[in-house]
Short mmCIF file of C-alpha atoms and ligand atoms in Angstrom, two decimals:
data_model
loop_
_atom_site.label_atom_id
_atom_site.label_comp_id
_atom_site.label_asym_id
_atom_site.label_seq_id
_atom_site.Cartn_x
_atom_site.Cartn_y
_atom_site.Cartn_z
CA UNK A 1 30.22 -18.52 -183.25
CA UNK A 2 28.76 -15.37 -181.71
CA UNK A 3 25.29 -15.95 -180.26
CA UNK A 4 22.35 -14.22 -181.89
CA UNK A 5 20.26 -11.96 -179.72
CA UNK A 6 16.98 -13.28 -181.12
CA UNK A 7 14.94 -16.46 -181.41
CA UNK A 8 15.56 -18.22 -184.75
CA UNK A 9 12.78 -20.46 -186.06
CA UNK A 10 12.90 -22.79 -189.06
CA UNK A 11 9.19 -23.03 -189.88
CA UNK A 12 9.31 -26.20 -192.00
CA UNK A 13 11.83 -29.01 -192.04
CA UNK A 14 11.91 -32.78 -191.66
CA UNK A 15 14.01 -34.89 -189.31
CA UNK A 16 14.55 -38.56 -190.00
CA UNK A 17 16.98 -40.31 -187.65
CA UNK A 18 16.33 -43.61 -189.50
CA UNK A 19 17.37 -42.46 -192.98
CA UNK A 20 19.19 -39.19 -192.42
CA UNK A 21 21.07 -37.13 -189.83
CA UNK A 22 18.32 -36.65 -187.24
CA UNK A 23 19.56 -34.83 -184.13
CA UNK A 24 22.98 -34.14 -185.74
CA UNK A 25 21.13 -31.76 -188.06
CA UNK A 26 19.50 -30.10 -185.03
CA UNK A 27 22.97 -29.66 -183.47
CA UNK A 28 24.16 -27.92 -186.66
CA UNK A 29 21.13 -25.62 -186.53
CA UNK A 30 21.76 -24.80 -182.85
CA UNK A 31 25.49 -24.16 -183.28
CA UNK A 32 24.77 -21.45 -185.85
CA UNK A 33 22.23 -19.78 -183.53
CA UNK A 34 19.01 -21.65 -184.32
CA UNK A 35 16.57 -21.96 -181.41
CA UNK A 36 13.16 -23.30 -182.53
CA UNK A 37 11.90 -25.77 -185.14
CA UNK A 38 8.60 -26.80 -186.65
CA UNK A 39 9.15 -30.40 -187.69
CA UNK A 40 6.77 -31.73 -190.33
CA UNK A 41 6.23 -35.48 -190.64
CA UNK A 42 7.75 -37.02 -193.74
CA UNK A 43 5.47 -38.39 -196.47
CA UNK A 44 4.13 -41.68 -195.09
CA UNK A 45 5.60 -43.85 -197.87
CA UNK A 46 9.10 -42.49 -197.11
CA UNK A 47 8.71 -44.15 -193.71
CA UNK A 48 7.57 -47.42 -195.30
CA UNK A 49 3.91 -46.90 -194.42
CA UNK A 50 1.52 -47.80 -197.26
CA UNK A 51 -1.65 -46.59 -195.60
CA UNK A 52 -4.99 -48.17 -196.29
CA UNK A 53 -6.91 -46.60 -193.43
CA UNK A 54 -6.55 -43.46 -191.37
CA UNK A 55 -5.13 -45.30 -188.36
CA UNK A 56 -2.13 -46.37 -190.47
CA UNK A 57 -0.80 -42.81 -190.34
CA UNK A 58 -0.47 -43.02 -186.57
CA UNK A 59 2.94 -44.73 -186.81
CA UNK A 60 4.22 -41.81 -188.93
CA UNK A 61 2.92 -39.24 -186.46
CA UNK A 62 4.27 -41.09 -183.42
CA UNK A 63 7.73 -41.34 -184.99
CA UNK A 64 7.71 -37.59 -185.69
CA UNK A 65 6.60 -36.76 -182.15
CA UNK A 66 9.39 -38.89 -180.67
CA UNK A 67 11.98 -37.16 -182.85
CA UNK A 68 10.61 -33.75 -181.89
CA UNK A 69 11.01 -34.57 -178.19
CA UNK A 70 14.69 -35.38 -178.84
CA UNK A 71 15.09 -32.21 -180.89
CA UNK A 72 13.61 -30.10 -178.09
CA UNK A 73 16.19 -31.47 -175.68
CA UNK A 74 18.96 -30.39 -178.06
CA UNK A 75 17.66 -26.83 -178.51
CA UNK A 76 17.83 -23.70 -176.35
CA UNK A 77 14.21 -23.13 -177.37
CA UNK A 78 12.10 -26.07 -178.50
CA UNK A 79 10.60 -27.94 -181.43
CA UNK A 80 6.96 -28.60 -182.25
CA UNK A 81 5.40 -31.23 -184.54
CA UNK A 82 3.27 -30.31 -187.55
CA UNK A 83 1.29 -33.36 -188.68
CA UNK A 84 -0.65 -34.19 -191.80
CA UNK A 85 -0.91 -36.10 -195.05
CA UNK A 86 1.37 -35.22 -197.93
CA UNK A 87 -0.69 -34.12 -200.96
CA UNK A 88 1.51 -36.20 -203.28
CA UNK A 89 -0.01 -39.31 -201.71
CA UNK A 90 -3.06 -38.89 -203.94
CA UNK A 91 -1.02 -39.76 -207.04
CA UNK A 92 0.59 -42.73 -205.36
CA UNK A 93 -2.83 -44.07 -204.41
CA UNK A 94 -4.51 -43.42 -207.77
CA UNK A 95 -1.63 -44.22 -210.13
CA UNK A 96 0.03 -47.09 -208.30
CA UNK A 97 -2.53 -48.62 -205.96
CA UNK A 98 -5.74 -48.46 -208.05
CA UNK A 99 -7.62 -46.14 -205.71
CA UNK A 100 -10.35 -44.00 -207.26
CA UNK A 101 -9.89 -40.27 -206.58
CA UNK A 102 -12.82 -40.43 -204.14
CA UNK A 103 -11.27 -43.37 -202.25
CA UNK A 104 -7.95 -41.53 -202.09
CA UNK A 105 -9.74 -38.45 -200.75
CA UNK A 106 -11.47 -40.48 -198.05
CA UNK A 107 -8.23 -42.10 -196.90
CA UNK A 108 -6.32 -38.81 -196.82
CA UNK A 109 -9.13 -37.11 -194.91
CA UNK A 110 -9.13 -39.99 -192.43
CA UNK A 111 -5.37 -39.50 -191.99
CA UNK A 112 -5.96 -35.84 -191.25
CA UNK A 113 -8.59 -36.80 -188.68
CA UNK A 114 -5.91 -38.81 -186.87
CA UNK A 115 -3.43 -35.90 -187.12
CA UNK A 116 -6.11 -33.66 -185.62
CA UNK A 117 -6.35 -35.93 -182.56
CA UNK A 118 -2.74 -35.03 -181.74
CA UNK A 119 -3.43 -31.32 -182.09
CA UNK A 120 -6.52 -31.68 -179.90
CA UNK A 121 -4.46 -33.46 -177.23
CA UNK A 122 -1.78 -30.74 -177.33
CA UNK A 123 0.82 -33.12 -178.80
CA UNK A 124 1.09 -31.33 -182.16
CA UNK A 125 1.00 -27.64 -183.01
CA UNK A 126 -0.60 -27.50 -186.46
CA UNK A 127 -1.88 -29.52 -189.43
CA UNK A 128 -0.29 -30.02 -192.85
CA UNK A 129 -2.24 -30.44 -196.08
CA UNK A 130 -2.40 -28.98 -199.59
CA UNK A 131 -2.61 -30.18 -203.16
CA UNK A 132 -0.18 -31.45 -205.82
CA UNK A 133 2.35 -28.96 -207.19
CA UNK A 134 2.27 -30.75 -210.58
CA UNK A 135 -0.48 -31.27 -213.17
CA UNK A 136 -3.05 -33.94 -212.32
CA UNK A 137 -6.38 -35.03 -213.87
CA UNK A 138 -9.42 -32.92 -212.92
CA UNK A 139 -10.90 -35.60 -210.67
CA UNK A 140 -7.62 -35.85 -208.72
CA UNK A 141 -7.42 -32.06 -208.44
CA UNK A 142 -10.97 -31.90 -207.09
CA UNK A 143 -10.28 -34.71 -204.62
CA UNK A 144 -7.15 -32.86 -203.47
CA UNK A 145 -9.06 -29.63 -202.97
CA UNK A 146 -11.64 -31.54 -200.93
CA UNK A 147 -8.83 -32.93 -198.73
CA UNK A 148 -7.43 -29.44 -198.21
CA UNK A 149 -10.87 -28.06 -197.32
CA UNK A 150 -11.27 -30.87 -194.81
CA UNK A 151 -7.98 -29.77 -193.23
CA UNK A 152 -9.39 -26.24 -193.00
CA UNK A 153 -12.54 -27.45 -191.25
CA UNK A 154 -10.38 -29.38 -188.74
CA UNK A 155 -8.14 -26.34 -188.27
CA UNK A 156 -11.19 -24.18 -187.59
CA UNK A 157 -12.56 -26.67 -185.06
CA UNK A 158 -9.18 -26.89 -183.29
CA UNK A 159 -8.24 -23.25 -183.77
CA UNK A 160 -4.88 -24.30 -185.21
CA UNK A 161 -2.86 -23.25 -188.23
CA UNK A 162 -2.69 -25.29 -191.43
CA UNK A 163 0.54 -25.49 -193.42
CA UNK A 164 0.03 -26.04 -197.13
CA UNK A 165 2.08 -27.68 -199.84
CA UNK A 166 0.75 -26.31 -203.16
CA UNK A 167 1.74 -25.39 -206.67
CA UNK A 168 4.21 -22.49 -206.94
CA UNK A 169 2.13 -19.31 -206.82
CA UNK A 170 2.20 -15.74 -205.56
CA UNK A 171 -1.60 -15.56 -205.41
CA UNK A 172 -3.55 -18.07 -203.35
CA UNK A 173 -6.42 -15.75 -202.42
CA UNK A 174 -8.99 -18.32 -203.58
CA UNK A 175 -7.53 -20.92 -201.22
CA UNK A 176 -7.41 -18.37 -198.39
CA UNK A 177 -11.10 -17.66 -199.04
CA UNK A 178 -11.90 -21.39 -198.61
CA UNK A 179 -10.10 -21.30 -195.27
CA UNK A 180 -12.12 -18.29 -194.19
CA UNK A 181 -15.34 -20.00 -195.33
CA UNK A 182 -14.39 -22.91 -193.07
CA UNK A 183 -13.71 -20.53 -190.17
CA UNK A 184 -9.92 -20.11 -190.17
CA UNK A 185 -8.44 -16.62 -190.51
CA UNK A 186 -6.28 -16.50 -193.63
CA UNK A 187 -3.18 -15.57 -191.64
CA UNK A 188 -3.33 -19.05 -190.01
CA UNK A 189 -2.95 -20.66 -193.42
CA UNK A 190 0.78 -20.95 -194.19
CA UNK A 191 2.12 -21.67 -197.64
CA UNK A 192 5.30 -23.63 -197.26
CA UNK A 193 8.08 -23.26 -199.89
CA UNK A 194 6.90 -19.72 -200.66
CA UNK A 195 8.52 -16.86 -202.49
CA UNK A 196 8.85 -13.47 -200.82
CA UNK A 197 5.52 -12.20 -202.10
CA UNK A 198 2.19 -13.97 -201.63
CA UNK A 199 -1.44 -12.84 -201.69
CA UNK A 200 -3.75 -14.78 -199.35
CA UNK A 201 -1.98 -17.07 -196.87
CA UNK A 202 1.09 -16.28 -194.76
CA UNK A 203 4.24 -17.12 -196.75
CA UNK A 204 6.84 -19.46 -195.26
CA UNK A 205 9.70 -18.18 -197.37
CA UNK A 206 12.38 -20.55 -198.63
CA UNK A 207 15.52 -19.03 -197.15
CA UNK A 208 17.30 -17.95 -200.32
CA UNK A 209 18.61 -14.39 -200.27
CA UNK A 210 16.54 -13.10 -203.19
CA UNK A 211 13.28 -14.46 -201.78
CA UNK A 212 14.06 -13.02 -198.35
CA UNK A 213 14.93 -9.62 -199.79
CA UNK A 214 11.53 -9.54 -201.48
CA UNK A 215 9.79 -10.49 -198.23
CA UNK A 216 11.68 -7.82 -196.29
CA UNK A 217 10.88 -5.12 -198.87
CA UNK A 218 7.23 -6.13 -198.86
CA UNK A 219 7.07 -5.60 -195.10
CA UNK A 220 4.20 -8.05 -194.46
CA UNK A 221 4.19 -10.97 -191.98
CA UNK A 222 6.33 -13.92 -193.10
CA UNK A 223 8.13 -16.99 -191.80
CA UNK A 224 11.42 -18.60 -192.86
CA UNK A 225 12.14 -22.24 -193.70
CA UNK A 226 14.54 -24.65 -195.36
CA UNK A 227 12.35 -27.70 -196.14
CA UNK A 228 15.42 -29.72 -195.15
CA UNK A 229 14.38 -33.30 -196.05
CA UNK A 230 17.01 -35.17 -194.00
CA UNK A 231 17.49 -37.96 -196.50
CA UNK A 232 20.97 -39.39 -196.99
CA UNK A 233 20.06 -40.23 -200.61
CA UNK A 234 19.15 -36.62 -201.43
CA UNK A 235 21.79 -34.56 -199.57
CA UNK A 236 21.54 -31.44 -201.73
CA UNK A 237 17.81 -31.63 -202.53
CA UNK A 238 16.92 -28.54 -200.52
CA UNK A 239 18.52 -26.08 -198.13
CA UNK A 240 20.53 -27.47 -195.22
CA UNK A 241 19.70 -27.08 -191.50
CA UNK A 242 22.23 -24.26 -190.98
CA UNK A 243 20.56 -22.00 -193.53
CA UNK A 244 17.98 -20.14 -191.44
CA UNK A 245 20.40 -19.01 -188.70
CA UNK A 246 22.94 -18.07 -191.40
CA UNK A 247 20.37 -15.96 -193.20
CA UNK A 248 19.32 -14.33 -189.92
CA UNK A 249 22.96 -13.29 -189.40
CA UNK A 250 22.99 -11.83 -192.88
CA UNK A 251 19.68 -10.01 -192.31
CA UNK A 252 20.99 -8.49 -189.06
CA UNK A 253 24.17 -7.39 -190.90
CA UNK A 254 21.94 -5.68 -193.46
CA UNK A 255 20.14 -3.85 -190.64
CA UNK A 256 16.86 -5.71 -191.04
CA UNK A 257 16.19 -6.22 -187.32
CA UNK A 258 12.48 -5.49 -187.77
CA UNK A 259 12.12 -8.22 -190.38
CA UNK A 260 13.93 -10.70 -188.11
CA UNK A 261 11.49 -9.81 -185.32
CA UNK A 262 8.59 -10.29 -187.77
CA UNK A 263 9.70 -13.73 -188.98
CA UNK A 264 10.92 -15.20 -185.70
CA UNK A 265 8.75 -13.63 -182.99
CA UNK A 266 5.65 -11.78 -184.21
CA UNK A 267 4.45 -13.98 -187.07
CA UNK A 268 4.98 -17.24 -185.12
CA UNK A 269 2.89 -15.72 -182.31
CA UNK A 270 0.12 -14.55 -184.67
CA UNK A 271 -0.06 -17.72 -186.72
CA UNK A 272 0.55 -20.48 -184.17
CA UNK A 273 0.12 -18.76 -180.81
CA UNK A 274 3.69 -19.69 -179.81
CA UNK A 275 6.02 -17.41 -177.88
CA UNK A 276 9.55 -17.95 -179.17
CA UNK A 277 11.03 -15.56 -176.56
CA UNK A 278 9.34 -17.03 -173.50
CA UNK A 279 10.33 -20.56 -174.61
CA UNK A 280 13.98 -19.58 -174.96
CA UNK A 281 15.75 -20.76 -171.84
CA UNK A 282 19.47 -20.74 -172.54
ZN1 LIG B 301 8.66 -30.46 -196.54
#
């Protein structure tokens, strides 16, 4: 496979050596020309953690950090952890474990406080938060928005980006305004699983050709991702680990060098303060 003359970053995927392919998936990514990864911790309950206090999330974060260190060794660039609390946890707590929405909020915010410790120590790059992508009762929605706003206040304090899992939308200007109220520039709020067009946060575009074409035509900052879940029980649930480098090849064939530079060099630098060129060693 011909090497690509550019860094190639998958902005959001999961690696789970216990239940999935782990570093084998990283090797696939690298062989196709992939260089850098942002690895998001799996939802806590997928790693058999039924949290009842913030400290319980630490095992999830530590496992992710260990996997990221192994991934970095397998890459010509490197990987970074993105840590947080999956917004779907609120439903698990309220519907299955008899938490009130306020108790669920407090636990999820405490989990984010622990994630923030890793960012503060330089052991994680960014935080992950958001709100359910499905309909929930008003009190659960409000609790979820409070969790997300807590993530924004932590992000402001740490000067780090916040990745969001939200409902499908091409207009999250209201959420971006909350981030700005908290003190984070809206560009440092990243909507994961985005389409090619998004008002408010920076879109992390799911790497399907039609979404990417839209992002390229729009000409605004964007990132690319697969949301690979690395779960042997759900092999085709999302895009595979080879997808981002494959799509970069396609984009270069189309003559979209500027868009590749935007998604893999400039936007990562603006959003996260990372230099994907300087960290490319081989
Ligand atoms: Zn994900």
